PDB file of C-alpha atoms and ligand atoms in Angstrom:
ATOM      1  CA  MET A   1      25.533  -1.365  12.472  1.00  0.00           C
ATOM      2  CA  THR A   2      22.787   0.565  10.500  1.00  0.00           C
ATOM      3  CA  LEU A   3      19.179  -0.606  12.043  1.00  0.00           C
ATOM      4  CA  PRO A   4      16.397  -1.147   9.392  1.00  0.00           C
ATOM      5  CA  ILE A   5      14.242   1.019  10.278  1.00  0.00           C
ATOM      6  CA  ALA A   6       9.984   0.856   9.474  1.00  0.00           C
ATOM      7  CA  VAL A   7       8.763   4.568   9.569  1.00  0.00           C
ATOM      8  CA  LEU A   8       5.235   4.608   9.632  1.00  0.00           C
ATOM      9  CA  VAL A   9       2.849   7.811   8.566  1.00  0.00           C
ATOM     10  CA  SER A  10      -0.323   8.976   8.715  1.00  0.00           C
ATOM     11  CA  GLY A  11      -0.162  12.407   6.953  1.00  0.00           C
ATOM     12  CA  SER A  12       2.597  15.381   4.990  1.00  0.00           C
ATOM     13  CA  GLY A  13       5.786  13.301   6.639  1.00  0.00           C
ATOM     14  CA  SER A  14       8.063  16.327   7.898  1.00  0.00           C
ATOM     15  CA  ASN A  15       9.523  14.351  10.055  1.00  0.00           C
ATOM     16  CA  LEU A  16       9.881  11.687   7.258  1.00  0.00           C
ATOM     17  CA  GLN A  17      11.827  14.471   5.827  1.00  0.00           C
ATOM     18  CA  ALA A  18      14.059  14.815   9.017  1.00  0.00           C
ATOM     19  CA  LEU A  19      14.966  11.020   9.423  1.00  0.00           C
ATOM     20  CA  ILE A  20      15.657  10.998   5.310  1.00  0.00           C
ATOM     21  CA  GLU A  21      18.133  13.503   5.228  1.00  0.00           C
ATOM     22  CA  ARG A  22      19.976  12.560   8.528  1.00  0.00           C
ATOM     23  CA  VAL A  23      20.698   9.419   7.417  1.00  0.00           C
ATOM     24  CA  GLU A  24      21.696  11.493   4.269  1.00  0.00           C
ATOM     25  CA  SER A  25      24.190  12.665   6.370  1.00  0.00           C
ATOM     26  CA  GLY A  26      25.900  10.040   8.359  1.00  0.00           C
ATOM     27  CA  ALA A  27      24.125  11.220  10.901  1.00  0.00           C
ATOM     28  CA  LEU A  28      22.190   8.989  11.799  1.00  0.00           C
ATOM     29  CA  ASP A  29      22.929   4.866  11.612  1.00  0.00           C
ATOM     30  CA  ALA A  30      20.037   3.924  10.332  1.00  0.00           C
ATOM     31  CA  ARG A  31      18.452   2.622   7.176  1.00  0.00           C
ATOM     32  CA  ILE A  32      14.458   3.307   6.371  1.00  0.00           C
ATOM     33  CA  ALA A  33      13.567   0.131   4.885  1.00  0.00           C
ATOM     34  CA  LEU A  34       9.659   0.643   4.601  1.00  0.00           C
ATOM     35  CA  VAL A  35       7.775   3.465   5.016  1.00  0.00           C
ATOM     36  CA  LEU A  36       4.212   2.117   5.603  1.00  0.00           C
ATOM     37  CA  SER A  37       1.157   4.863   5.865  1.00  0.00           C
ATOM     38  CA  ASN A  38      -3.337   4.077   6.158  1.00  0.00           C
ATOM     39  CA  LYS A  39      -3.653   5.845   4.017  1.00  0.00           C
ATOM     40  CA  PRO A  40      -2.878   6.592   0.337  1.00  0.00           C
ATOM     41  CA  GLU A  41      -2.848  10.050  -0.236  1.00  0.00           C
ATOM     42  CA  ALA A  42      -0.297  10.940   2.602  1.00  0.00           C
ATOM     43  CA  LEU A  43       2.222  13.146   0.951  1.00  0.00           C
ATOM     44  CA  ALA A  44       4.810  11.403   3.179  1.00  0.00           C
ATOM     45  CA  LEU A  45       4.514   8.434   0.336  1.00  0.00           C
ATOM     46  CA  GLU A  46       6.079  10.659  -2.199  1.00  0.00           C
ATOM     47  CA  ARG A  47       8.491  11.975   0.158  1.00  0.00           C
ATOM     48  CA  ALA A  48       9.543   8.534  -0.001  1.00  0.00           C
ATOM     49  CA  ARG A  49       9.501   7.105  -3.323  1.00  0.00           C
ATOM     50  CA  ALA A  50      11.114  11.562  -4.680  1.00  0.00           C
ATOM     51  CA  CYS A  51      14.396   8.561  -2.709  1.00  0.00           C
ATOM     52  CA  GLY A  52      13.811   5.600  -3.325  1.00  0.00           C
ATOM     53  CA  ILE A  53      12.784   4.326  -0.142  1.00  0.00           C
ATOM     54  CA  LYS A  54       9.306   1.712  -0.925  1.00  0.00           C
ATOM     55  CA  ALA A  55       6.454   3.303   0.136  1.00  0.00           C
ATOM     56  CA  VAL A  56       3.167   1.236   1.211  1.00  0.00           C
ATOM     57  CA  ALA A  57      -0.347   1.748   1.421  1.00  0.00           C
ATOM     58  CA  LEU A  58      -2.332  -0.339   3.964  1.00  0.00           C
ATOM     59  CA  PRO A  59      -6.162   1.353   3.821  1.00  0.00           C
ATOM     60  CA  HIS A  60      -7.410   0.475   7.820  1.00  0.00           C
ATOM     61  CA  ALA A  61     -10.573   0.480   6.345  1.00  0.00           C
ATOM     62  CA  ASP A  62      -9.590  -2.679   4.150  1.00  0.00           C
ATOM     63  CA  TYR A  63      -9.950  -4.460   7.518  1.00  0.00           C
ATOM     64  CA  PRO A  64     -12.462  -6.185   9.696  1.00  0.00           C
ATOM     65  CA  ASP A  65     -11.079  -4.839  12.972  1.00  0.00           C
ATOM     66  CA  ARG A  66      -7.989  -2.437  14.190  1.00  0.00           C
ATOM     67  CA  ALA A  67      -6.184  -6.164  15.285  1.00  0.00           C
ATOM     68  CA  ALA A  68      -6.233  -7.562  11.024  1.00  0.00           C
ATOM     69  CA  PHE A  69      -4.555  -4.256  10.061  1.00  0.00           C
ATOM     70  CA  ASP A  70      -1.965  -3.888  12.333  1.00  0.00           C
ATOM     71  CA  ALA A  71      -1.358  -7.839  12.170  1.00  0.00           C
ATOM     72  CA  ALA A  72      -1.339  -6.731   8.154  1.00  0.00           C
ATOM     73  CA  MET A  73       0.771  -4.136   9.421  1.00  0.00           C
ATOM     74  CA  VAL A  74       3.306  -6.165  11.137  1.00  0.00           C
ATOM     75  CA  ALA A  75       3.567  -8.755   8.096  1.00  0.00           C
ATOM     76  CA  ALA A  76       4.630  -5.885   5.990  1.00  0.00           C
ATOM     77  CA  ILE A  77       6.643  -4.487   8.908  1.00  0.00           C
ATOM     78  CA  ARG A  78       9.046  -7.576   8.948  1.00  0.00           C
ATOM     79  CA  GLN A  79       8.952  -8.163   5.358  1.00  0.00           C
ATOM     80  CA  SER A  80      10.851  -5.043   4.791  1.00  0.00           C
ATOM     81  CA  GLY A  81      13.751  -6.738   7.390  1.00  0.00           C
ATOM     82  CA  ALA A  82      13.166  -3.385   9.680  1.00  0.00           C
ATOM     83  CA  GLU A  83      14.405  -4.036  13.493  1.00  0.00           C
ATOM     84  CA  ALA A  84      12.988  -0.876  14.864  1.00  0.00           C
ATOM     85  CA  VAL A  85       9.319   1.123  13.783  1.00  0.00           C
ATOM     86  CA  VAL A  86       9.249   4.868  14.768  1.00  0.00           C
ATOM     87  CA  MET A  87       6.161   6.573  14.294  1.00  0.00           C
ATOM     88  CA  ALA A  88       6.553   9.800  12.514  1.00  0.00           C
ATOM     89  CA  GLY A  89       3.528  11.547  12.211  1.00  0.00           C
ATOM     90  CA  PHE A  90       1.049   7.993  12.501  1.00  0.00           C
ATOM     91  CA  MET A  91      -2.139   9.335  13.432  1.00  0.00           C
ATOM     92  CA  ARG A  92      -3.643   5.232  14.569  1.00  0.00           C
ATOM     93  CA  LEU A  93      -4.329   3.522  17.615  1.00  0.00           C
ATOM     94  CA  LEU A  94      -1.631   0.795  17.841  1.00  0.00           C
ATOM     95  CA  THR A  95      -2.676  -2.749  19.254  1.00  0.00           C
ATOM     96  CA  PRO A  96      -0.902  -4.870  21.649  1.00  0.00           C
ATOM     97  CA  VAL A  97      -1.220  -7.454  18.502  1.00  0.00           C
ATOM     98  CA  PHE A  98       1.460  -4.489  16.608  1.00  0.00           C
ATOM     99  CA  ILE A  99       3.285  -3.917  20.505  1.00  0.00           C
ATOM    100  CA  HIS A 100       3.873  -7.161  21.131  1.00  0.00           C
ATOM    101  CA  ALA A 101       5.572  -7.901  17.924  1.00  0.00           C
ATOM    102  CA  PHE A 102       8.206  -5.022  17.861  1.00  0.00           C
ATOM    103  CA  PRO A 103       8.984  -4.788  22.367  1.00  0.00           C
ATOM    104  CA  GLY A 104      11.148  -1.949  23.251  1.00  0.00           C
ATOM    105  CA  ARG A 105      10.704  -1.349  19.745  1.00  0.00           C
ATOM    106  CA  ILE A 106       8.584   0.948  19.257  1.00  0.00           C
ATOM    107  CA  ILE A 107       8.727   4.911  19.496  1.00  0.00           C
ATOM    108  CA  ASN A 108       6.743   8.189  18.804  1.00  0.00           C
ATOM    109  CA  ILE A 109       7.003  11.348  18.189  1.00  0.00           C
ATOM    110  CA  HIS A 110       4.026  13.797  19.703  1.00  0.00           C
ATOM    111  CA  PRO A 111       4.267  17.517  19.010  1.00  0.00           C
ATOM    112  CA  ALA A 112       3.079  18.324  23.141  1.00  0.00           C
ATOM    113  CA  LEU A 113       5.503  17.457  26.511  1.00  0.00           C
ATOM    114  CA  LEU A 114       3.483  14.535  28.104  1.00  0.00           C
ATOM    115  CA  PRO A 115       1.833  13.546  29.971  1.00  0.00           C
ATOM    116  CA  SER A 116      -0.157  16.583  29.415  1.00  0.00           C
ATOM    117  CA  PHE A 117      -1.756  17.844  25.933  1.00  0.00           C
ATOM    118  CA  ALA A 118      -1.913  13.744  25.263  1.00  0.00           C
ATOM    119  CA  GLY A 119      -4.129  12.922  22.124  1.00  0.00           C
ATOM    120  CA  ALA A 120      -5.062  14.292  18.253  1.00  0.00           C
ATOM    121  CA  HIS A 121      -3.968  17.994  18.918  1.00  0.00           C
ATOM    122  CA  GLY A 122      -0.839  18.549  21.169  1.00  0.00           C
ATOM    123  CA  GLN A 123      -0.724  21.922  19.337  1.00  0.00           C
ATOM    124  CA  ARG A 124      -4.277  23.782  19.413  1.00  0.00           C
ATOM    125  CA  ASP A 125      -4.949  21.751  23.611  1.00  0.00           C
ATOM    126  CA  ALA A 126      -1.503  23.485  24.396  1.00  0.00           C
ATOM    127  CA  ALA A 127      -1.920  27.040  23.193  1.00  0.00           C
ATOM    128  CA  ASN A 128      -5.485  27.485  24.031  1.00  0.00           C
ATOM    129  CA  TYR A 129      -5.113  26.150  27.750  1.00  0.00           C
ATOM    130  CA  GLY A 130      -2.365  29.287  27.448  1.00  0.00           C
ATOM    131  CA  VAL A 131       1.156  27.837  28.119  1.00  0.00           C
ATOM    132  CA  ALA A 132       3.473  30.030  29.033  1.00  0.00           C
ATOM    133  CA  ILE A 133       5.436  26.906  27.909  1.00  0.00           C
ATOM    134  CA  SER A 134       5.666  24.002  25.786  1.00  0.00           C
ATOM    135  CA  GLY A 135       7.821  20.766  23.063  1.00  0.00           C
ATOM    136  CA  ALA A 136       7.830  18.285  22.027  1.00  0.00           C
ATOM    137  CA  THR A 137       7.592  14.315  23.221  1.00  0.00           C
ATOM    138  CA  VAL A 138       9.573  11.194  22.179  1.00  0.00           C
ATOM    139  CA  HIS A 139       8.955   7.589  23.597  1.00  0.00           C
ATOM    140  CA  PHE A 140       8.373   4.317  23.980  1.00  0.00           C
ATOM    141  CA  VAL A 141       4.966   2.764  23.019  1.00  0.00           C
ATOM    142  CA  ASP A 142       2.999   0.902  24.991  1.00  0.00           C
ATOM    143  CA  GLU A 143      -1.152   0.061  25.271  1.00  0.00           C
ATOM    144  CA  ILE A 144      -1.940   3.303  26.171  1.00  0.00           C
ATOM    145  CA  MET A 145      -2.087   5.950  24.565  1.00  0.00           C
ATOM    146  CA  ASP A 146       0.970   9.032  24.531  1.00  0.00           C
ATOM    147  CA  HIS A 147       1.870   6.895  28.131  1.00  0.00           C
ATOM    148  CA  GLY A 148       5.340   5.185  26.955  1.00  0.00           C
ATOM    149  CA  PRO A 149       9.378   5.650  28.830  1.00  0.00           C
ATOM    150  CA  VAL A 150      10.009   9.605  27.350  1.00  0.00           C
ATOM    151  CA  VAL A 151      13.270   9.121  25.654  1.00  0.00           C
ATOM    152  CA  ILE A 152      13.896  13.239  24.907  1.00  0.00           C
ATOM    153  CA  GLN A 153      12.090  16.296  24.665  1.00  0.00           C
ATOM    154  CA  ALA A 154      12.412  19.183  24.000  1.00  0.00           C
ATOM    155  CA  ALA A 155      10.363  22.492  25.605  1.00  0.00           C
ATOM    156  CA  VAL A 156      10.106  25.817  23.973  1.00  0.00           C
ATOM    157  CA  PRO A 157       8.062  29.013  24.383  1.00  0.00           C
ATOM    158  CA  ALA A 158       4.594  28.840  23.637  1.00  0.00           C
ATOM    159  CA  TYR A 159       2.958  33.516  23.282  1.00  0.00           C
ATOM    160  CA  PRO A 160      -0.437  34.138  23.895  1.00  0.00           C
ATOM    161  CA  ASP A 161      -0.901  35.195  20.490  1.00  0.00           C
ATOM    162  CA  ASP A 162      -0.042  31.533  19.584  1.00  0.00           C
ATOM    163  CA  ASP A 163      -3.103  28.986  18.283  1.00  0.00           C
ATOM    164  CA  ALA A 164      -2.467  26.319  16.462  1.00  0.00           C
ATOM    165  CA  ALA A 165      -0.606  26.145  13.492  1.00  0.00           C
ATOM    166  CA  SER A 166       1.964  29.292  15.334  1.00  0.00           C
ATOM    167  CA  LEU A 167       3.214  27.324  18.417  1.00  0.00           C
ATOM    168  CA  GLY A 168       2.880  24.133  15.913  1.00  0.00           C
ATOM    169  CA  GLU A 169       4.817  25.808  13.536  1.00  0.00           C
ATOM    170  CA  ARG A 170       7.659  26.026  16.438  1.00  0.00           C
ATOM    171  CA  ILE A 171       7.096  22.681  17.660  1.00  0.00           C
ATOM    172  CA  LEU A 172       7.240  20.857  14.686  1.00  0.00           C
ATOM    173  CA  ALA A 173      11.109  22.547  13.937  1.00  0.00           C
ATOM    174  CA  MET A 174      12.569  20.872  17.690  1.00  0.00           C
ATOM    175  CA  GLU A 175      10.177  17.572  16.696  1.00  0.00           C
ATOM    176  CA  HIS A 176      13.128  16.933  13.344  1.00  0.00           C
ATOM    177  CA  ARG A 177      15.557  17.554  15.717  1.00  0.00           C
ATOM    178  CA  ILE A 178      14.982  15.166  18.899  1.00  0.00           C
ATOM    179  CA  LEU A 179      12.812  12.564  16.244  1.00  0.00           C
ATOM    180  CA  PRO A 180      16.197  11.721  14.291  1.00  0.00           C
ATOM    181  CA  GLN A 181      18.638  12.036  17.731  1.00  0.00           C
ATOM    182  CA  ALA A 182      16.045   9.934  19.557  1.00  0.00           C
ATOM    183  CA  VAL A 183      16.434   6.614  16.413  1.00  0.00           C
ATOM    184  CA  GLN A 184      19.944   7.763  16.521  1.00  0.00           C
ATOM    185  CA  TRP A 185      20.309   6.306  20.254  1.00  0.00           C
ATOM    186  CA  LEU A 186      18.086   3.075  19.670  1.00  0.00           C
ATOM    187  CA  ALA A 187      20.378   2.692  16.176  1.00  0.00           C
ATOM    188  CA  THR A 188      23.439   2.787  18.627  1.00  0.00           C
ATOM    189  CA  GLY A 189      22.292   0.495  21.585  1.00  0.00           C
ATOM    190  CA  ARG A 190      22.124   3.561  23.852  1.00  0.00           C
ATOM    191  CA  LEU A 191      19.144   3.490  25.489  1.00  0.00           C
ATOM    192  CA  SER A 192      18.006   1.578  28.515  1.00  0.00           C
ATOM    193  CA  ILE A 193      14.827   1.209  29.829  1.00  0.00           C
ATOM    194  CA  GLU A 194      13.758   0.932  33.139  1.00  0.00           C
ATOM    195  CA  GLY A 195      10.056   0.888  34.178  1.00  0.00           C
ATOM    196  CA  ARG A 196       8.699   4.289  33.511  1.00  0.00           C
ATOM    197  CA  LYS A 197      12.842   5.602  32.711  1.00  0.00           C
ATOM    198  CA  VAL A 198      14.601   5.592  30.068  1.00  0.00           C
ATOM    199  CA  ARG A 199      18.672   5.665  30.337  1.00  0.00           C
ATOM    200  CA  LEU A 200      20.179   7.423  28.180  1.00  0.00           C
ATOM    201  CA  ARG A 201      24.350   5.140  28.705  1.00  0.00           C
ATOM    202  CA  ASP A 202      27.173   8.555  27.771  1.00  0.00           C
ATOM    203  CA  ALA A 203      24.323  11.177  28.329  1.00  0.00           C
ATOM    204  CA  GLY A 204      25.950  14.974  28.596  1.00  0.00           C
ATOM    205  CA  LEU A 205      24.554  17.587  30.342  1.00  0.00           C
ATOM    206  CA  PRO A 206      21.676  19.697  28.858  1.00  0.00           C
ATOM    207  CA  LYS A 207      23.793  22.420  27.468  1.00  0.00           C
ATOM    208  CA  ALA A 208      22.211  25.883  27.278  1.00  0.00           C
ATOM    209  CA  VAL A 209      19.182  26.843  25.370  1.00  0.00           C
ATOM    210  CA  VAL A 210      19.270  25.669  21.484  1.00  0.00           C
ATOM    211  CA  GLU A 211      17.579  28.454  19.412  1.00  0.00           C
ATOM    212  CA  GLY A 212      14.887  29.085  21.899  1.00  0.00           C
ATOM    213  CA  ALA A 213      14.669  25.480  23.398  1.00  0.00           C
ATOM    214  CA  LEU A 214      15.530  23.649  26.209  1.00  0.00           C
ATOM    215  CA  VAL A 215      16.132  19.609  24.763  1.00  0.00           C
ATOM    216  CA  ASN A 216      17.325  17.019  27.850  1.00  0.00           C
ATOM    217  CA  PRO A 217      19.008  14.747  27.454  1.00  0.00           C
ATOM    218  CA  PRO A 218      21.338  17.424  24.742  1.00  0.00           C
ATOM    219  CA  LEU A 219      21.402  16.469  21.440  1.00  0.00           C
ATOM    220  CA  GLU A 220      24.947  15.343  20.357  1.00  0.00           C
ATOM    221  CA  GLN A 221      26.508  16.249  17.069  1.00  0.00           C
ATOM    222  CA  GLY A 222      24.662  16.843  13.578  1.00  0.00           C
ATOM    223  CA  PHE A 223      21.118  16.227  14.853  1.00  0.00           C
TER     224      PHE A 223
HETATM  225  C1  LIG B 301       3.783  16.051  13.320  1.00  0.00           C
HETATM  226  O1  LIG B 301       3.033  17.502  14.730  1.00  0.00           O
HETATM  227  C2  LIG B 301       3.420  15.005  14.736  1.00  0.00           C
HETATM  228  O2  LIG B 301       3.784  15.187  16.259  1.00  0.00           O
HETATM  229  C3  LIG B 301       2.421  14.732  15.108  1.00  0.00           C
HETATM  230  O3  LIG B 301       1.946  14.785  14.051  1.00  0.00           O
HETATM  231  C4  LIG B 301       2.569  15.829  12.780  1.00  0.00           C
HETATM  232  C5  LIG B 301       3.171  14.926  11.751  1.00  0.00           C
HETATM  233  O4  LIG B 301       4.099  15.821  10.766  1.00  0.00           O
HETATM  234  N1  LIG B 301       2.714  13.250  15.688  1.00  0.00           N
HETATM  235  P1  LIG B 301       4.205  14.589   9.425  1.00  0.00           P
HETATM  236  O5  LIG B 301       3.451  13.907   8.905  1.00  0.00           O
HETATM  237  O6  LIG B 301       5.592  14.429  10.431  1.00  0.00           O
HETATM  238  O7  LIG B 301       4.613  16.415   8.749  1.00  0.00           O
END
């Protein structure tokens, strides 16, 4: 069972690259049917094309409003055959038009431990706050930004000398682990959503620290 997915991107695409590598390694039971960006210049689109993956840019400025833009994205995703949507650095808010098109099938990676530091600058806000622990979250997408039920989180240490870049780099390394892991659980039907809670079937117990990070539910073989 290989889950066809669409990956939404706006930037450099390192999370997309992590997904591509896990598909190529055979760890991830998914197929990237489409990479979609609102930014034609996104490096992520080049990464997709370099791997022979269909990559499409839909500039949001070409549409009269968010709902029209989302409808165009939904149409492109439907045409690709994707059955789930992974937001990997996609920097646009999705409207109910989009969210209702893929109920319980849209996940997002956020570079902070939600609900702390939601919004577009999670790494910077956590570093400026002076936290001792930050991290990354994969969550299901609902109609409120960075709010949906949490699938997996990874916690990393933060230091007084950290800035957005140094903390962001430490977080990004764990994003590249937990996003593919979350997609694998979605692809293998092991996730169920119960209100605000996400239950992972046959979850193991959190192991000790993984390369300086605590991950829960724990990463599995290949992730
Ligand atoms: C990641 O830090 C992600 O958490 C945030 O935007 C960044 C995207 O990086 N939403 P990339 O495009 O995957 O390299």
